[in-house]
PDB file of C-alpha atoms in Angstrom:
ATOM      1  CA  MET A 371       0.009   0.026  -0.030  1.00 42.00           C
ATOM      2  CA  PHE A 372       1.318   3.430  -0.916  1.00 45.00           C
ATOM      3  CA  GLU A 373       1.766   6.027   1.892  1.00 54.00           C
ATOM      4  CA  ASN A 374      -0.763   8.938   1.961  1.00 60.00           C
ATOM      5  CA  LYS A 375       0.244  12.554   1.316  1.00 53.00           C
ATOM      6  CA  GLU A 376       0.211  13.186   5.138  1.00 58.00           C
ATOM      7  CA  GLU A 377       2.596  10.137   5.646  1.00 50.00           C
ATOM      8  CA  ILE A 378       4.714  11.387   2.882  1.00 44.00           C
ATOM      9  CA  LYS A 379       4.871  14.785   4.278  1.00 51.00           C
ATOM     10  CA  LEU A 380       5.510  13.323   7.870  1.00 54.00           C
ATOM     11  CA  MET A 381       8.473  11.256   6.569  1.00 51.00           C
ATOM     12  CA  GLN A 382      10.113  14.106   4.453  1.00 50.00           C
ATOM     13  CA  GLU A 383       9.896  16.326   7.532  1.00 54.00           C
ATOM     14  CA  LYS A 384      11.736  13.603   9.776  1.00 63.00           C
ATOM     15  CA  GLN A 385      14.362  13.511   7.078  1.00 76.00           C
ATOM     16  CA  LYS A 386      15.131  17.248   6.655  1.00 95.00           C
ATOM     17  CA  ALA A 387      18.382  18.369   7.031  1.00 97.00           C
ATOM     18  CA  LYS A 388      19.150  21.303   9.349  1.00 98.00           C
ATOM     19  CA  GLY A 389      20.867  24.329   7.546  1.00 98.00           C
ATOM     20  CA  ILE A 390      22.360  27.504   8.361  1.00 98.00           C
ATOM     21  CA  MET A 391      23.824  29.702   5.579  1.00 98.00           C
ATOM     22  CA  ILE A 392      27.508  31.185   5.923  1.00 98.00           C
ATOM     23  CA  LEU A 393      27.954  34.345   4.194  1.00 98.00           C
ATOM     24  CA  ILE A 394      31.585  35.906   3.826  1.00 98.00           C
ATOM     25  CA  GLU A 395      32.234  39.662   2.749  1.00 97.00           C
ATOM     26  CA  PHE A 396      35.163  41.677   3.087  1.00 95.00           C
ATOM     27  CA  LYS A 397      34.787  44.046   0.048  1.00 92.00           C
ATOM     28  CA  ASP A 398      31.724  46.088   0.378  1.00 93.00           C
ATOM     29  CA  MET A 399      27.997  45.866   1.063  1.00 95.00           C
ATOM     30  CA  VAL A 400      26.431  45.545  -2.328  1.00 95.00           C
ATOM     31  CA  GLY A 401      26.290  41.603  -2.651  1.00 96.00           C
ATOM     32  CA  LEU A 402      25.672  41.382   0.973  1.00 97.00           C
ATOM     33  CA  GLN A 403      22.949  43.510   0.974  1.00 96.00           C
ATOM     34  CA  ASN A 404      21.212  41.685  -1.641  1.00 96.00           C
ATOM     35  CA  SER A 405      21.833  38.175  -0.063  1.00 97.00           C
ATOM     36  CA  ILE A 406      20.468  39.281   3.390  1.00 97.00           C
ATOM     37  CA  ASN A 407      17.560  40.750   1.973  1.00 96.00           C
ATOM     38  CA  GLU A 408      16.529  37.708  -0.047  1.00 97.00           C
ATOM     39  CA  MET A 409      17.264  35.649   3.111  1.00 97.00           C
ATOM     40  CA  GLU A 410      15.153  37.696   5.304  1.00 96.00           C
ATOM     41  CA  LYS A 411      12.179  37.193   2.882  1.00 96.00           C
ATOM     42  CA  ARG A 412      12.636  33.299   3.352  1.00 97.00           C
ATOM     43  CA  ASN A 413      13.205  33.584   7.066  1.00 96.00           C
ATOM     44  CA  ILE A 414      16.570  31.857   6.566  1.00 97.00           C
ATOM     45  CA  ASN A 415      19.213  32.263   9.388  1.00 89.00           C
ATOM     46  CA  GLY A 416      22.836  32.721   9.033  1.00 96.00           C
ATOM     47  CA  LEU A 417      26.326  33.574   9.751  1.00 98.00           C
ATOM     48  CA  LEU A 418      28.294  36.465   8.424  1.00 98.00           C
ATOM     49  CA  MET A 419      32.296  36.219   8.388  1.00 98.00           C
ATOM     50  CA  VAL A 420      33.595  39.597   8.498  1.00 98.00           C
ATOM     51  CA  THR A 421      36.816  41.258   9.643  1.00 98.00           C
ATOM     52  CA  PRO A 422      36.944  43.875  12.482  1.00 97.00           C
ATOM     53  CA  GLU A 423      38.193  46.281   9.888  1.00 97.00           C
ATOM     54  CA  PHE A 424      35.109  45.764   7.685  1.00 98.00           C
ATOM     55  CA  VAL A 425      32.837  46.086  10.451  1.00 98.00           C
ATOM     56  CA  LYS A 426      34.257  49.274  11.524  1.00 97.00           C
ATOM     57  CA  ASP A 427      33.991  50.723   8.213  1.00 97.00           C
ATOM     58  CA  ASN A 428      30.341  49.629   7.878  1.00 97.00           C
ATOM     59  CA  CYS A 429      29.238  49.775  11.358  1.00 98.00           C
ATOM     60  CA  ASP A 430      25.798  51.211  11.167  1.00 97.00           C
ATOM     61  CA  LYS A 431      24.919  48.420   8.268  1.00 96.00           C
ATOM     62  CA  ILE A 432      26.405  45.825  10.245  1.00 97.00           C
ATOM     63  CA  LYS A 433      24.179  46.366  13.394  1.00 97.00           C
ATOM     64  CA  ALA A 434      21.282  46.344  10.967  1.00 96.00           C
ATOM     65  CA  VAL A 435      22.539  42.987   9.610  1.00 96.00           C
ATOM     66  CA  ILE A 436      22.452  41.537  13.203  1.00 97.00           C
ATOM     67  CA  LYS A 437      18.855  42.929  13.636  1.00 95.00           C
ATOM     68  CA  LYS A 438      17.874  40.443  10.820  1.00 94.00           C
ATOM     69  CA  GLY A 439      19.004  37.360  12.977  1.00 92.00           C
ATOM     70  CA  VAL A 440      22.590  37.139  11.520  1.00 97.00           C
ATOM     71  CA  GLU A 441      25.305  35.930  13.844  1.00 98.00           C
ATOM     72  CA  ILE A 442      28.668  37.812  13.412  1.00 98.00           C
ATOM     73  CA  VAL A 443      31.816  35.531  13.077  1.00 98.00           C
ATOM     74  CA  GLY A 444      35.165  37.401  13.943  1.00 98.00           C
ATOM     75  CA  THR A 445      37.437  36.188  11.004  1.00 98.00           C
ATOM     76  CA  ASN A 446      41.154  36.635  10.440  1.00 98.00           C
ATOM     77  CA  VAL A 447      41.132  36.780   6.502  1.00 94.00           C
ATOM     78  CA  GLU A 448      44.829  37.586   6.229  1.00 93.00           C
ATOM     79  CA  ALA A 449      45.892  33.971   6.913  1.00 94.00           C
ATOM     80  CA  PRO A 450      44.434  30.587   8.274  1.00 96.00           C
ATOM     81  CA  PHE A 451      45.061  29.841  12.012  1.00 98.00           C
ATOM     82  CA  TRP A 452      46.978  26.674  11.354  1.00 97.00           C
ATOM     83  CA  ASP A 453      50.349  26.268  13.114  1.00 96.00           C
ATOM     84  CA  ILE A 454      50.575  30.038  14.321  1.00 97.00           C
ATOM     85  CA  PRO A 455      52.081  30.396  17.563  1.00 98.00           C
ATOM     86  CA  TYR A 456      49.815  30.893  20.488  1.00 98.00           C
ATOM     87  CA  GLU A 457      50.890  34.429  21.494  1.00 98.00           C
ATOM     88  CA  VAL A 458      50.045  35.466  17.857  1.00 98.00           C
ATOM     89  CA  GLN A 459      46.778  33.903  17.815  1.00 98.00           C
ATOM     90  CA  LYS A 460      45.691  35.255  21.153  1.00 98.00           C
ATOM     91  CA  LYS A 461      46.561  38.556  20.257  1.00 98.00           C
ATOM     92  CA  ARG A 462      44.691  38.591  16.841  1.00 98.00           C
ATOM     93  CA  ILE A 463      41.788  36.742  18.378  1.00 98.00           C
ATOM     94  CA  SER A 464      41.374  39.403  21.086  1.00 98.00           C
ATOM     95  CA  GLU A 465      41.725  42.162  18.844  1.00 98.00           C
ATOM     96  CA  MET A 466      39.064  40.953  16.580  1.00 98.00           C
ATOM     97  CA  VAL A 467      36.568  40.253  19.357  1.00 98.00           C
ATOM     98  CA  SER A 468      37.026  43.514  21.016  1.00 98.00           C
ATOM     99  CA  ASN A 469      37.066  45.642  17.759  1.00 98.00           C
ATOM    100  CA  ILE A 470      33.811  43.988  16.558  1.00 98.00           C
ATOM    101  CA  GLU A 471      32.136  44.300  19.943  1.00 98.00           C
ATOM    102  CA  ALA A 472      32.956  47.902  19.966  1.00 98.00           C
ATOM    103  CA  CYS A 473      30.705  48.630  17.195  1.00 98.00           C
ATOM    104  CA  THR A 474      28.019  46.120  17.880  1.00 98.00           C
ATOM    105  CA  GLY A 475      27.847  45.957  21.442  1.00 98.00           C
ATOM    106  CA  ILE A 476      27.053  42.189  21.335  1.00 97.00           C
ATOM    107  CA  PRO A 477      29.473  39.385  22.279  1.00 98.00           C
ATOM    108  CA  VAL A 478      31.277  37.589  19.223  1.00 98.00           C
ATOM    109  CA  ARG A 479      30.445  34.007  20.029  1.00 98.00           C
ATOM    110  CA  ILE A 480      32.417  32.483  17.181  1.00 98.00           C
ATOM    111  CA  ILE A 481      35.513  33.060  15.475  1.00 98.00           C
ATOM    112  CA  SER A 482      37.121  31.634  12.258  1.00 98.00           C
ATOM    113  CA  SER A 483      40.102  32.547   9.665  1.00 98.00           C
ATOM    114  CA  ARG A 484      40.823  31.926   6.169  1.00 95.00           C
ATOM    115  CA  TYR A 485      39.658  28.604   4.954  1.00 95.00           C
ATOM    116  CA  MET A 486      37.432  28.459   7.996  1.00 96.00           C
ATOM    117  CA  ALA A 487      40.586  27.144   9.494  1.00 97.00           C
ATOM    118  CA  SER A 488      41.404  26.412  13.411  1.00 98.00           C
ATOM    119  CA  ASP A 489      43.913  24.132  15.231  1.00 97.00           C
ATOM    120  CA  MET A 490      44.282  23.135  18.816  1.00 97.00           C
ATOM    121  CA  THR A 491      45.950  26.445  19.542  1.00 98.00           C
ATOM    122  CA  THR A 492      42.649  28.176  18.264  1.00 98.00           C
ATOM    123  CA  LEU A 493      40.779  25.980  20.584  1.00 98.00           C
ATOM    124  CA  ARG A 494      42.934  26.639  23.840  1.00 98.00           C
ATOM    125  CA  VAL A 495      42.499  30.554  23.052  1.00 98.00           C
ATOM    126  CA  ALA A 496      38.892  30.412  22.561  1.00 98.00           C
ATOM    127  CA  GLU A 497      38.478  28.393  25.735  1.00 98.00           C
ATOM    128  CA  GLU A 498      40.479  30.896  27.559  1.00 98.00           C
ATOM    129  CA  LEU A 499      38.462  34.047  26.140  1.00 98.00           C
ATOM    130  CA  GLY A 500      35.059  32.464  26.703  1.00 98.00           C
ATOM    131  CA  ILE A 501      34.468  32.075  23.047  1.00 98.00           C
ATOM    132  CA  PRO A 502      31.948  29.227  22.611  1.00 98.00           C
ATOM    133  CA  TYR A 503      32.490  28.270  19.070  1.00 98.00           C
ATOM    134  CA  ILE A 504      35.291  28.153  16.432  1.00 98.00           C
ATOM    135  CA  THR A 505      34.865  26.852  12.918  1.00 98.00           C
ATOM    136  CA  SER A 506      37.155  24.413  11.110  1.00 98.00           C
ATOM    137  CA  ARG A 507      37.692  23.236   7.413  1.00 96.00           C
ATOM    138  CA  GLY A 508      35.205  20.452   6.797  1.00 96.00           C
ATOM    139  CA  THR A 509      36.232  16.931   7.622  1.00 95.00           C
ATOM    140  CA  THR A 510      32.678  15.156   6.864  1.00 96.00           C
ATOM    141  CA  ASP A 511      32.081  15.954   3.189  1.00 95.00           C
ATOM    142  CA  THR A 512      28.855  17.932   2.502  1.00 96.00           C
ATOM    143  CA  LYS A 513      27.803  17.183   6.088  1.00 97.00           C
ATOM    144  CA  ALA A 514      28.376  19.772   8.547  1.00 98.00           C
ATOM    145  CA  SER A 515      29.463  18.210  11.991  1.00 98.00           C
ATOM    146  CA  VAL A 516      29.819  19.478  15.524  1.00 98.00           C
ATOM    147  CA  TYR A 517      32.609  18.510  17.559  1.00 98.00           C
ATOM    148  CA  GLN A 518      32.735  18.718  21.372  1.00 98.00           C
ATOM    149  CA  PRO A 519      36.365  18.445  22.534  1.00 98.00           C
ATOM    150  CA  GLU A 520      36.458  16.577  25.930  1.00 98.00           C
ATOM    151  CA  GLY A 521      37.659  19.174  28.706  1.00 98.00           C
ATOM    152  CA  TYR A 522      36.377  22.131  26.772  1.00 98.00           C
ATOM    153  CA  HIS A 523      33.348  24.373  26.659  1.00 98.00           C
ATOM    154  CA  THR A 524      34.231  25.751  23.245  1.00 98.00           C
ATOM    155  CA  LYS A 525      32.590  23.483  20.465  1.00 98.00           C
ATOM    156  CA  ILE A 526      34.002  23.060  16.720  1.00 98.00           C
ATOM    157  CA  LEU A 527      31.834  23.742  13.830  1.00 98.00           C
ATOM    158  CA  SER A 528      33.123  21.727  10.837  1.00 98.00           C
ATOM    159  CA  VAL A 529      31.683  23.066   7.800  1.00 98.00           C
ATOM    160  CA  SER A 530      30.203  21.524   4.531  1.00 98.00           C
ATOM    161  CA  ASN A 531      32.890  20.519   2.005  1.00 95.00           C
ATOM    162  CA  ILE A 532      32.630  19.454  -1.493  1.00 94.00           C
ATOM    163  CA  PRO A 533      33.380  15.814  -2.290  1.00 92.00           C
ATOM    164  CA  ILE A 534      33.210  15.826  -5.908  1.00 89.00           C
ATOM    165  CA  ALA A 535      36.575  15.210  -7.598  1.00 84.00           C
ATOM    166  CA  THR A 536      36.446  18.179 -10.065  1.00 83.00           C
ATOM    167  CA  PHE A 537      35.916  20.847  -7.278  1.00 84.00           C
ATOM    168  CA  LYS A 538      37.216  18.817  -4.214  1.00 80.00           C
ATOM    169  CA  TYR A 539      38.608  20.419  -0.911  1.00 80.00           C
ATOM    170  CA  GLY A 540      36.702  23.659  -1.482  1.00 85.00           C
ATOM    171  CA  SER A 541      34.146  24.432   1.217  1.00 94.00           C
ATOM    172  CA  LEU A 542      30.459  23.943  -0.222  1.00 97.00           C
ATOM    173  CA  CYS A 543      30.921  27.586  -1.359  1.00 97.00           C
ATOM    174  CA  ASP A 544      30.201  29.621  -4.483  1.00 97.00           C
ATOM    175  CA  TYR A 545      33.594  30.794  -4.552  1.00 94.00           C
ATOM    176  CA  SER A 546      34.844  27.476  -4.537  1.00 93.00           C
ATOM    177  CA  PHE A 547      33.029  26.564  -7.741  1.00 94.00           C
ATOM    178  CA  PHE A 548      33.374  30.098  -9.322  1.00 94.00           C
ATOM    179  CA  GLU A 549      37.424  30.049  -8.963  1.00 90.00           C
ATOM    180  CA  ARG A 550      37.424  26.410 -10.549  1.00 89.00           C
ATOM    181  CA  ALA A 551      35.413  27.082 -13.810  1.00 90.00           C
ATOM    182  CA  GLY A 552      32.308  25.709 -12.123  1.00 94.00           C
ATOM    183  CA  THR A 553      28.700  26.847 -13.170  1.00 96.00           C
ATOM    184  CA  PRO A 554      25.875  27.812 -10.941  1.00 98.00           C
ATOM    185  CA  GLN A 555      24.169  24.752 -11.951  1.00 98.00           C
ATOM    186  CA  ASP A 556      27.390  22.501 -10.961  1.00 96.00           C
ATOM    187  CA  MET A 557      26.855  24.099  -7.534  1.00 97.00           C
ATOM    188  CA  ARG A 558      23.215  23.628  -7.494  1.00 98.00           C
ATOM    189  CA  ALA A 559      23.894  19.875  -8.192  1.00 97.00           C
ATOM    190  CA  GLU A 560      26.000  19.417  -5.274  1.00 97.00           C
ATOM    191  CA  LEU A 561      23.674  21.394  -3.036  1.00 98.00           C
ATOM    192  CA  ASP A 562      20.783  19.016  -3.853  1.00 98.00           C
ATOM    193  CA  ARG A 563      22.942  16.088  -3.157  1.00 96.00           C
ATOM    194  CA  ALA A 564      23.998  17.355   0.014  1.00 97.00           C
ATOM    195  CA  LEU A 565      20.367  17.382   1.000  1.00 98.00           C
ATOM    196  CA  GLU A 566      19.864  13.602   0.306  1.00 96.00           C
ATOM    197  CA  PRO A 567      18.971  11.763   3.495  1.00 96.00           C
ATOM    198  CA  LEU A 568      22.182  10.366   4.999  1.00 96.00           C
ATOM    199  CA  THR A 569      22.817   6.722   4.615  1.00 95.00           C
ATOM    200  CA  ASP A 570      23.536   4.328   7.354  1.00 96.00           C
ATOM    201  CA  LYS A 571      27.083   4.052   6.434  1.00 95.00           C
ATOM    202  CA  GLU A 572      27.251   7.874   6.355  1.00 95.00           C
ATOM    203  CA  LYS A 573      25.782   8.027   9.998  1.00 96.00           C
ATOM    204  CA  ILE A 574      28.436   5.581  11.216  1.00 95.00           C
ATOM    205  CA  ARG A 575      31.234   7.707   9.631  1.00 94.00           C
ATOM    206  CA  TYR A 576      30.015  11.293  10.174  1.00 94.00           C
ATOM    207  CA  GLY A 577      27.616  11.356  12.837  1.00 94.00           C
ATOM    208  CA  ILE A 578      23.643  11.155  12.832  1.00 95.00           C
ATOM    209  CA  HIS A 579      22.874  14.479  12.793  1.00 97.00           C
ATOM    210  CA  HIS A 580      21.995  15.581   9.160  1.00 98.00           C
ATOM    211  CA  LYS A 581      23.396  19.270   9.001  1.00 98.00           C
ATOM    212  CA  ILE A 582      24.765  21.327   6.103  1.00 98.00           C
ATOM    213  CA  THR A 583      26.409  25.057   5.824  1.00 98.00           C
ATOM    214  CA  PRO A 584      26.218  26.181   2.262  1.00 98.00           C
ATOM    215  CA  VAL A 585      28.295  29.109   2.000  1.00 98.00           C
ATOM    216  CA  SER A 586      28.426  32.150  -0.182  1.00 98.00           C
ATOM    217  CA  HIS A 587      31.054  34.889  -0.988  1.00 98.00           C
ATOM    218  CA  THR A 588      28.190  37.574  -1.243  1.00 98.00           C
ATOM    219  CA  TRP A 589      30.592  39.491  -3.936  1.00 97.00           C
ATOM    220  CA  ILE A 590      29.592  36.565  -5.934  1.00 97.00           C
ATOM    221  CA  GLY A 591      26.641  35.009  -4.670  1.00 98.00           C
ATOM    222  CA  GLY A 592      24.837  38.327  -4.101  1.00 97.00           C
ATOM    223  CA  TYR A 593      26.145  40.348  -6.858  1.00 97.00           C
ATOM    224  CA  LEU A 594      26.815  38.103  -9.841  1.00 97.00           C
ATOM    225  CA  LYS A 595      23.457  37.525 -11.382  1.00 97.00           C
ATOM    226  CA  PRO A 596      23.604  34.031 -12.190  1.00 98.00           C
ATOM    227  CA  TRP A 597      24.900  33.155  -8.923  1.00 98.00           C
ATOM    228  CA  HIS A 598      22.289  35.308  -7.203  1.00 98.00           C
ATOM    229  CA  GLU A 599      19.458  33.652  -9.098  1.00 98.00           C
ATOM    230  CA  MET A 600      20.621  30.202  -8.219  1.00 98.00           C
ATOM    231  CA  TRP A 601      20.773  30.792  -4.571  1.00 98.00           C
ATOM    232  CA  LYS A 602      17.230  32.158  -4.623  1.00 98.00           C
ATOM    233  CA  LYS A 603      16.027  29.249  -6.740  1.00 98.00           C
ATOM    234  CA  PHE A 604      17.700  26.737  -4.239  1.00 98.00           C
ATOM    235  CA  TRP A 605      16.157  28.341  -1.348  1.00 98.00           C
ATOM    236  CA  ASP A 606      12.609  28.219  -2.938  1.00 98.00           C
ATOM    237  CA  ASP A 607      12.804  24.807  -4.470  1.00 98.00           C
ATOM    238  CA  THR A 608      14.235  23.113  -1.119  1.00 97.00           C
ATOM    239  CA  THR A 609      11.596  23.839   1.655  1.00 95.00           C
ATOM    240  CA  HIS A 610      10.518  20.393   1.563  1.00 95.00           C
ATOM    241  CA  ASN A 611      13.956  18.970   2.638  1.00 95.00           C
ATOM    242  CA  ILE A 612      15.773  21.520   4.696  1.00 98.00           C
ATOM    243  CA  GLU A 613      15.237  23.587   7.738  1.00 98.00           C
ATOM    244  CA  TRP A 614      16.745  26.638   8.178  1.00 97.00           C
ATOM    245  CA  VAL A 615      17.470  26.966  11.891  1.00 97.00           C
ATOM    246  CA  SER A 616      18.923  29.314  14.541  1.00 97.00           C
ATOM    247  CA  PHE A 617      22.788  29.047  15.216  1.00 97.00           C
ATOM    248  CA  ASP A 618      22.222  27.968  18.697  1.00 97.00           C
ATOM    249  CA  GLU A 619      19.792  24.974  17.407  1.00 98.00           C
ATOM    250  CA  PHE A 620      22.344  24.186  14.890  1.00 98.00           C
ATOM    251  CA  MET A 621      25.019  23.942  17.438  1.00 98.00           C
ATOM    252  CA  ALA A 622      23.182  22.062  20.086  1.00 97.00           C
ATOM    253  CA  ASP A 623      23.607  18.417  19.148  1.00 96.00           C
ATOM    254  CA  SER A 624      27.206  17.581  18.968  1.00 97.00           C
ATOM    255  CA  ASP A 625      28.037  14.676  16.557  1.00 97.00           C
ATOM    256  CA  TRP A 626      31.310  13.645  18.503  1.00 97.00           C
ATOM    257  CA  VAL A 627      32.485  14.114  21.593  1.00 97.00           C
ATOM    258  CA  LEU A 628      36.190  13.357  21.605  1.00 97.00           C
ATOM    259  CA  PRO A 629      39.530  14.222  23.069  1.00 98.00           C
ATOM    260  CA  ALA A 630      41.020  17.078  21.443  1.00 97.00           C
ATOM    261  CA  TRP A 631      43.966  15.423  19.830  1.00 96.00           C
ATOM    262  CA  GLN A 632      41.422  13.050  18.048  1.00 97.00           C
ATOM    263  CA  ILE A 633      39.662  15.696  16.484  1.00 97.00           C
ATOM    264  CA  PRO A 634      40.523  15.723  12.744  1.00 96.00           C
ATOM    265  CA  ILE A 635      42.094  18.773  11.177  1.00 95.00           C
ATOM    266  CA  ASN A 636      41.746  19.124   7.467  1.00 95.00           C
ATOM    267  CA  LYS A 637      44.661  21.619   6.003  1.00 94.00           C
ATOM    268  CA  ASN A 638      43.767  20.971   2.470  1.00 89.00           C
ATOM    269  CA  ALA A 639      43.293  24.212   0.521  1.00 82.00           C
ATOM    270  CA  PRO A 640      44.594  24.018  -2.828  1.00 69.00           C
ATOM    271  CA  TYR A 641      43.958  27.619  -4.024  1.00 68.00           C
ATOM    272  CA  THR A 642      46.933  27.549  -6.655  1.00 64.00           C
ATOM    273  CA  PRO A 643      47.041  29.250  -9.953  1.00 61.00           C
ATOM    274  CA  GLU A 644      46.631  25.805 -11.786  1.00 61.00           C
ATOM    275  CA  LYS A 645      43.585  25.300  -9.848  1.00 63.00           C
ATOM    276  CA  MET A 646      41.986  28.668 -10.208  1.00 66.00           C
ATOM    277  CA  ARG A 647      40.548  28.976 -13.721  1.00 74.00           C
ATOM    278  CA  LEU A 648      37.670  31.102 -14.346  1.00 79.00           C
ATOM    279  CA  LEU A 649      34.810  30.016 -16.673  1.00 83.00           C
ATOM    280  CA  VAL A 650      33.528  33.538 -17.031  1.00 84.00           C
ATOM    281  CA  SER A 651      35.466  36.436 -15.778  1.00 86.00           C
ATOM    282  CA  TYR A 652      34.186  38.247 -12.978  1.00 84.00           C
ATOM    283  CA  GLU A 653      33.762  41.758 -15.026  1.00 89.00           C
ATOM    284  CA  ASP A 654      31.838  39.868 -17.733  1.00 88.00           C
ATOM    285  CA  GLU A 655      29.228  38.446 -15.509  1.00 92.00           C
ATOM    286  CA  GLU A 656      25.900  40.417 -15.133  1.00 94.00           C
ATOM    287  CA  LYS A 657      25.449  42.182 -11.850  1.00 95.00           C
ATOM    288  CA  VAL A 658      22.597  42.669  -9.424  1.00 94.00           C
ATOM    289  CA  GLN A 659      22.319  46.117  -8.168  1.00 87.00           C
ATOM    290  CA  ASN A 660      20.681  47.001  -4.581  1.00 79.00           C
ATOM    291  CA  THR A 661      17.177  46.688  -4.785  1.00 70.00           C
ATOM    292  CA  SER A 662      16.862  48.091  -1.297  1.00 74.00           C
ATOM    293  CA  GLU A 663      18.819  49.174   1.387  1.00 76.00           C
ATOM    294  CA  ILE A 664      19.130  46.949   4.668  1.00 75.00           C
TER     295      ILE A 664
END
């Protein structure tokens, strides 16, 4: 006997992935405003990775972004936090937090760096400074995972990565596709695959909680028209198999509770000239101008 429509709907609800958008912006507010406005229309929560310098230069607009349910991620864009000495990391992270909070008046609860990178030193510094969350480069393919290191209050968000060979080792991010001669259709196909229910083998390897963190550099996803249209269509088409949740809900359930030394660290970031081959130049892509201010 076939399931009736209500049974099918209930089954789909149970299989929904939990999602949170991650936005990245270090240049200007144009693409960011477009992305934020479209997400707000759809009640989509998100994180915004920014430097303290960008926050200072755009303080009023950043405060407006926060009011729309977006959490600020203090980010060191100059270099990844891999193998950087304790004193250097602590100084930079302390500066990031204090300078962002000087604008927003809201505690910074999550920090990151180039490539979403962190290491055990980052974890130690975050714990000492009372920062509850750090990001790490993905370790479980397109599934995002939450690690709870034993003996720490700070949790680690391991973001979604791209497993397909052509674009492998990039985060599940429009920049990763754009810089590797990928199209919006290539990314949409991988986003759709990431929403397929986890297999039993995937649950054993990656943890049972199905979560994804799609990423957009908003100077691409909010400003280049083909990419912006892809994001809007993805958000509209997938309401039946993704639940956009708050940051706190996203981080609540840990996939793994492990000694810190057992938590995997992915340092693969092959953004080298031979890997970065644009299909269409940035200048030649049609742009989306701001339709409304934040």
